[in-house]
Amino acid sequence: MDVLNPRIPVGDWINDILDWLTTHIAWLFDFIKIVLDGFYDGLNYVLSTPSYLIIIVVLAVLAYFVRGWKFALATVVGFYLIRGFNQWENAMSTIALVLVAVVIALAIAIPLGIWAARSTTVSRIVKPILDLMQTLPALVYLIPAITIFSVGTTPGAIATIIFALPPGVRLTELAIRGVDKEVVEAGHAFGASPSRILRQIQLPLALPTIMAGVNQVIMLSLSMVVLAGMAGSGGLGGAVVGSLSSLDVPLGMEAGLAVVFIAIYLDRLSNALGTRSSSLRSRETADA
């Protein structure tokens, strides 16, 4: 290699790795595609099949019990406007994809965050990986995902999971490490096992920060789902991409506003659930 005129073919190396993976473990990618597509299709069927009025009522009732009548009323208005924009099916597809990505991202992020909080070695290994995941441009995730899974829902879901996962890990680790050490030592002094200390002391006290991480995962998933429209995942992202390619301003604005309404609903809902959950767990801990 010319030291004064370096050329490091890291892109070629990554391409070779992708070729090797798609050749030797294609069965694993096929399995992942079947699971993700099945999960997404099931949620999309549940959300898209009933009348839009039924879904609005369900979302409004959930909003009422979680946050109150004002939030329920805003939910009705917001989702009715989405229907009025003729973006209802796209919105339901987007919500289904967000739910798939959030569930899988949290299933990975929270246990990994707890492990990192309990092991300095794991934390040191995970942190630079999370740094890379958070600083890599979001669209770059779509390139290997499309290479492996072709276009469709699966590459969009995979890219969304990877993009949204880091804050869940970081805030879970931060939350567990931030629990008062004297309280944990008191648990040890009374002979509580590590798993019981985790379940009955650390997780309840860390829950507000963990829920902040959950909220971040939801918001990042929604933002990435729109970009995932470039991978053919459809939904509101597909509408935005379609409006760009055809310079259809009305379509782009209506799809964009629908994303805003969904983002506000999911943000307020997850924040309220976090507050209620932390209050409930604190009372349970006090009773114990």
Short mmCIF file of C-alpha atoms in Angstrom, two decimals:
data_model
loop_
_atom_site.label_atom_id
_atom_site.label_comp_id
_atom_site.label_asym_id
_atom_site.label_seq_id
_atom_site.Cartn_x
_atom_site.Cartn_y
_atom_site.Cartn_z
CA MET A 1 0.00 0.00 0.00
CA ASP A 2 1.23 3.50 -0.86
CA VAL A 3 1.68 5.19 2.54
CA LEU A 4 1.45 8.70 1.06
CA ASN A 5 -1.63 7.87 -0.99
CA PRO A 6 -3.53 5.33 1.12
CA ARG A 7 -6.53 3.41 -0.09
CA ILE A 8 -8.12 1.12 2.46
CA PRO A 9 -10.86 -0.96 0.73
CA VAL A 10 -13.02 -1.39 3.84
CA GLY A 11 -16.16 -1.22 1.69
CA ASP A 12 -14.92 -4.15 -0.41
CA TRP A 13 -14.19 -6.14 2.75
CA ILE A 14 -17.70 -5.53 4.09
CA ASN A 15 -19.15 -6.51 0.70
CA ASP A 16 -17.15 -9.75 0.80
CA ILE A 17 -18.47 -10.45 4.30
CA LEU A 18 -22.05 -9.87 3.13
CA ASP A 19 -21.49 -12.20 0.16
CA TRP A 20 -20.14 -14.87 2.49
CA LEU A 21 -23.08 -14.47 4.88
CA THR A 22 -25.71 -14.64 2.14
CA THR A 23 -24.02 -17.74 0.70
CA HIS A 24 -23.39 -19.76 3.88
CA ILE A 25 -26.16 -18.81 6.32
CA ALA A 26 -29.00 -17.93 3.95
CA TRP A 27 -31.24 -20.26 5.98
CA LEU A 28 -30.87 -17.98 9.03
CA PHE A 29 -31.85 -14.90 7.04
CA ASP A 30 -34.81 -16.77 5.56
CA PHE A 31 -35.93 -17.68 9.10
CA ILE A 32 -35.58 -14.06 10.28
CA LYS A 33 -37.55 -12.87 7.26
CA ILE A 34 -40.36 -15.36 7.93
CA VAL A 35 -40.59 -14.36 11.62
CA LEU A 36 -40.52 -10.61 10.98
CA ASP A 37 -42.94 -10.78 8.06
CA GLY A 38 -45.31 -12.95 10.07
CA PHE A 39 -45.16 -10.61 13.08
CA TYR A 40 -45.72 -7.56 10.89
CA ASP A 41 -48.50 -9.12 8.80
CA GLY A 42 -50.36 -10.17 11.96
CA LEU A 43 -50.22 -6.71 13.52
CA ASN A 44 -51.06 -5.01 10.25
CA TYR A 45 -54.09 -7.30 9.82
CA VAL A 46 -55.33 -6.48 13.33
CA LEU A 47 -54.95 -2.73 12.77
CA SER A 48 -56.13 -2.52 9.16
CA THR A 49 -59.06 -4.96 9.04
CA PRO A 50 -61.59 -3.29 11.38
CA SER A 51 -63.31 -0.04 10.51
CA TYR A 52 -61.17 3.00 11.20
CA LEU A 53 -63.79 4.17 13.71
CA ILE A 54 -63.22 1.07 15.85
CA ILE A 55 -59.45 1.59 15.87
CA ILE A 56 -59.88 5.27 16.77
CA VAL A 57 -62.19 4.34 19.66
CA VAL A 58 -59.70 1.74 20.92
CA LEU A 59 -56.80 4.19 20.74
CA ALA A 60 -58.89 6.89 22.43
CA VAL A 61 -59.96 4.56 25.26
CA LEU A 62 -56.33 3.61 25.82
CA ALA A 63 -55.40 7.30 25.84
CA TYR A 64 -58.19 8.06 28.33
CA PHE A 65 -57.11 5.44 30.86
CA VAL A 66 -53.44 6.32 30.53
CA ARG A 67 -53.56 10.12 30.44
CA GLY A 68 -57.13 11.45 30.65
CA TRP A 69 -59.98 12.83 28.54
CA LYS A 70 -57.99 15.66 26.95
CA PHE A 71 -55.48 13.21 25.50
CA ALA A 72 -58.34 10.94 24.40
CA LEU A 73 -60.01 13.85 22.60
CA ALA A 74 -56.74 14.84 20.93
CA THR A 75 -56.31 11.19 19.86
CA VAL A 76 -59.74 11.14 18.20
CA VAL A 77 -59.05 14.41 16.37
CA GLY A 78 -55.54 13.40 15.30
CA PHE A 79 -56.42 9.98 13.91
CA TYR A 80 -59.62 11.28 12.31
CA LEU A 81 -57.46 13.81 10.46
CA ILE A 82 -55.18 10.98 9.33
CA ARG A 83 -58.25 9.24 7.89
CA GLY A 84 -59.26 12.54 6.31
CA PHE A 85 -55.83 12.76 4.66
CA ASN A 86 -56.56 9.35 3.05
CA GLN A 87 -53.48 7.97 4.82
CA TRP A 88 -55.23 5.51 7.13
CA GLU A 89 -53.88 2.26 5.64
CA ASN A 90 -50.38 3.72 5.38
CA ALA A 91 -50.61 4.89 9.01
CA MET A 92 -51.68 1.47 10.26
CA SER A 93 -48.85 -0.19 8.29
CA THR A 94 -46.40 2.27 9.84
CA ILE A 95 -47.68 1.66 13.38
CA ALA A 96 -47.43 -2.11 12.82
CA LEU A 97 -43.83 -1.78 11.63
CA VAL A 98 -42.96 0.49 14.56
CA LEU A 99 -44.45 -1.98 17.04
CA VAL A 100 -42.49 -4.87 15.52
CA ALA A 101 -39.25 -2.90 15.66
CA VAL A 102 -39.84 -1.58 19.20
CA VAL A 103 -40.73 -4.99 20.67
CA ILE A 104 -37.64 -6.66 19.20
CA ALA A 105 -35.33 -3.73 19.96
CA LEU A 106 -36.43 -3.65 23.61
CA ALA A 107 -36.18 -7.45 23.90
CA ILE A 108 -32.49 -7.04 23.00
CA ALA A 109 -31.72 -3.65 24.57
CA ILE A 110 -33.02 -4.07 28.13
CA PRO A 111 -31.32 -7.40 28.94
CA LEU A 112 -28.12 -6.16 27.26
CA GLY A 113 -28.28 -2.93 29.28
CA ILE A 114 -28.73 -4.88 32.53
CA TRP A 115 -25.80 -7.14 31.61
CA ALA A 116 -23.63 -4.10 30.82
CA ALA A 117 -24.56 -2.51 34.15
CA ARG A 118 -23.48 -5.65 36.01
CA SER A 119 -20.29 -6.30 34.05
CA THR A 120 -17.63 -3.67 33.36
CA THR A 121 -16.14 -5.88 30.64
CA VAL A 122 -19.44 -6.13 28.79
CA SER A 123 -19.93 -2.37 29.16
CA ARG A 124 -16.49 -1.66 27.65
CA ILE A 125 -17.24 -3.97 24.69
CA VAL A 126 -20.75 -2.64 24.08
CA LYS A 127 -20.04 1.11 24.31
CA PRO A 128 -17.93 1.50 21.13
CA ILE A 129 -20.40 -0.65 19.21
CA LEU A 130 -23.25 1.59 20.36
CA ASP A 131 -21.18 4.66 19.43
CA LEU A 132 -20.79 3.25 15.92
CA MET A 133 -24.50 2.41 15.68
CA GLN A 134 -25.55 5.91 16.78
CA THR A 135 -23.15 7.87 14.58
CA LEU A 136 -23.51 5.85 11.38
CA PRO A 137 -25.87 7.68 8.98
CA ALA A 138 -29.33 6.14 9.21
CA LEU A 139 -29.62 5.44 5.49
CA VAL A 140 -26.44 3.34 5.57
CA TYR A 141 -28.32 0.67 7.55
CA LEU A 142 -30.59 0.09 4.59
CA ILE A 143 -27.74 -0.93 2.26
CA PRO A 144 -26.71 -4.23 3.92
CA ALA A 145 -30.32 -4.89 4.93
CA ILE A 146 -31.47 -4.67 1.29
CA THR A 147 -28.44 -6.71 0.15
CA ILE A 148 -29.34 -9.55 2.50
CA PHE A 149 -33.17 -9.44 2.53
CA SER A 150 -33.95 -7.69 -0.78
CA VAL A 151 -36.62 -4.97 -0.77
CA GLY A 152 -39.74 -5.15 1.38
CA THR A 153 -40.78 -4.98 4.99
CA THR A 154 -37.95 -7.05 6.48
CA PRO A 155 -34.99 -4.79 5.55
CA GLY A 156 -36.94 -1.81 6.85
CA ALA A 157 -37.63 -3.59 10.14
CA ILE A 158 -34.00 -4.74 10.52
CA ALA A 159 -32.62 -1.25 9.83
CA THR A 160 -35.15 0.26 12.26
CA ILE A 161 -34.26 -2.19 15.04
CA ILE A 162 -30.52 -1.50 14.71
CA PHE A 163 -31.05 2.26 14.52
CA ALA A 164 -33.37 2.43 17.54
CA LEU A 165 -31.59 -0.03 19.83
CA PRO A 166 -28.63 2.02 21.30
CA PRO A 167 -30.57 4.44 23.57
CA GLY A 168 -32.44 1.50 25.09
CA VAL A 169 -29.15 -0.16 26.05
CA ARG A 170 -27.47 3.03 27.26
CA LEU A 171 -30.35 4.27 29.42
CA THR A 172 -30.99 0.83 30.92
CA GLU A 173 -27.32 0.55 31.92
CA LEU A 174 -27.33 4.12 33.24
CA ALA A 175 -30.51 3.49 35.21
CA ILE A 176 -29.25 0.30 36.88
CA ARG A 177 -25.87 1.86 37.70
CA GLY A 178 -27.62 4.94 39.12
CA VAL A 179 -29.53 3.02 41.78
CA ASP A 180 -28.38 4.03 45.27
CA LYS A 181 -25.60 1.59 46.26
CA GLU A 182 -26.61 1.73 49.93
CA VAL A 183 -30.06 0.41 49.05
CA VAL A 184 -28.50 -2.45 47.06
CA GLU A 185 -26.07 -3.21 49.92
CA ALA A 186 -29.01 -3.30 52.31
CA GLY A 187 -30.59 -5.92 50.08
CA HIS A 188 -27.39 -7.98 50.22
CA ALA A 189 -27.28 -7.56 54.00
CA PHE A 190 -30.78 -9.08 54.29
CA GLY A 191 -29.66 -12.07 52.22
CA ALA A 192 -31.53 -11.25 49.01
CA SER A 193 -30.31 -13.06 45.91
CA PRO A 194 -28.91 -11.02 42.97
CA SER A 195 -32.00 -11.79 40.89
CA ARG A 196 -34.32 -10.64 43.68
CA ILE A 197 -32.29 -7.45 44.16
CA LEU A 198 -32.61 -6.82 40.44
CA ARG A 199 -36.36 -7.47 40.34
CA GLN A 200 -37.42 -5.84 43.59
CA ILE A 201 -34.87 -3.04 44.12
CA GLN A 202 -32.92 -2.05 41.03
CA LEU A 203 -35.59 -2.32 38.33
CA PRO A 204 -38.32 -0.45 40.28
CA LEU A 205 -35.94 2.37 41.20
CA ALA A 206 -34.48 2.48 37.69
CA LEU A 207 -37.84 2.28 35.92
CA PRO A 208 -38.27 6.03 35.14
CA THR A 209 -34.93 6.15 33.32
CA ILE A 210 -35.57 2.82 31.59
CA MET A 211 -38.94 4.13 30.37
CA ALA A 212 -37.16 7.22 29.04
CA GLY A 213 -35.07 4.78 27.01
CA VAL A 214 -38.24 3.01 25.83
CA ASN A 215 -39.61 6.36 24.71
CA GLN A 216 -36.41 7.07 22.77
CA VAL A 217 -36.58 3.66 21.09
CA ILE A 218 -40.16 4.35 20.00
CA MET A 219 -39.34 7.79 18.61
CA LEU A 220 -36.24 6.62 16.76
CA SER A 221 -38.18 3.67 15.34
CA LEU A 222 -40.82 6.00 13.96
CA SER A 223 -38.23 8.28 12.39
CA MET A 224 -36.39 5.34 10.82
CA VAL A 225 -39.58 3.70 9.56
CA VAL A 226 -40.12 6.73 7.32
CA LEU A 227 -36.62 6.32 5.86
CA ALA A 228 -37.28 2.60 5.52
CA GLY A 229 -39.83 3.49 2.87
CA MET A 230 -36.82 3.65 0.54
CA ALA A 231 -36.40 -0.08 1.08
CA GLY A 232 -39.93 -0.74 -0.09
CA SER A 233 -41.46 -1.18 3.36
CA GLY A 234 -44.52 0.85 2.36
CA GLY A 235 -46.60 2.74 4.88
CA LEU A 236 -46.15 6.46 5.37
CA GLY A 237 -42.46 6.14 4.48
CA GLY A 238 -43.45 4.74 1.11
CA ALA A 239 -45.86 7.64 0.61
CA VAL A 240 -43.12 10.16 1.43
CA VAL A 241 -40.68 8.45 -0.96
CA GLY A 242 -43.39 8.37 -3.64
CA SER A 243 -44.07 12.07 -3.19
CA LEU A 244 -40.35 12.82 -3.57
CA SER A 245 -40.03 10.82 -6.77
CA SER A 246 -43.11 12.44 -8.33
CA LEU A 247 -42.81 15.87 -6.67
CA ASP A 248 -46.31 15.32 -5.27
CA VAL A 249 -46.41 18.03 -2.60
CA PRO A 250 -49.92 17.28 -1.23
CA LEU A 251 -49.10 13.58 -0.76
CA GLY A 252 -45.82 14.39 0.98
CA MET A 253 -47.38 16.93 3.33
CA GLU A 254 -50.31 14.67 4.24
CA ALA A 255 -48.03 11.71 4.92
CA GLY A 256 -45.67 13.95 6.93
CA LEU A 257 -48.50 15.31 9.09
CA ALA A 258 -49.76 11.77 9.69
CA VAL A 259 -46.29 10.85 10.97
CA VAL A 260 -46.39 13.86 13.31
CA PHE A 261 -49.77 12.83 14.78
CA ILE A 262 -48.59 9.25 15.34
CA ALA A 263 -45.33 10.46 16.89
CA ILE A 264 -47.18 12.75 19.33
CA TYR A 265 -49.59 9.97 20.29
CA LEU A 266 -46.85 7.37 20.89
CA ASP A 267 -44.64 9.86 22.73
CA ARG A 268 -47.36 11.03 25.15
CA LEU A 269 -48.62 7.47 25.61
CA SER A 270 -45.19 6.00 26.42
CA ASN A 271 -44.36 8.90 28.76
CA ALA A 272 -47.61 8.46 30.65
CA LEU A 273 -47.15 4.68 30.86
CA GLY A 274 -43.65 5.24 32.23
CA THR A 275 -44.91 7.57 34.94
CA ARG A 276 -47.74 5.23 35.93
CA SER A 277 -45.49 2.17 35.92
CA SER A 278 -42.80 3.81 38.07
CA SER A 279 -45.41 4.99 40.60
CA LEU A 280 -46.96 1.52 40.77
CA ARG A 281 -43.61 -0.24 41.18
CA SER A 282 -42.52 2.25 43.84
CA ARG A 283 -45.66 1.50 45.85
CA GLU A 284 -45.10 -2.25 45.45
CA THR A 285 -41.50 -1.84 46.63
CA ALA A 286 -42.60 0.20 49.63
CA ASP A 287 -45.22 -2.43 50.51
CA ALA A 288 -42.62 -5.19 50.25
#
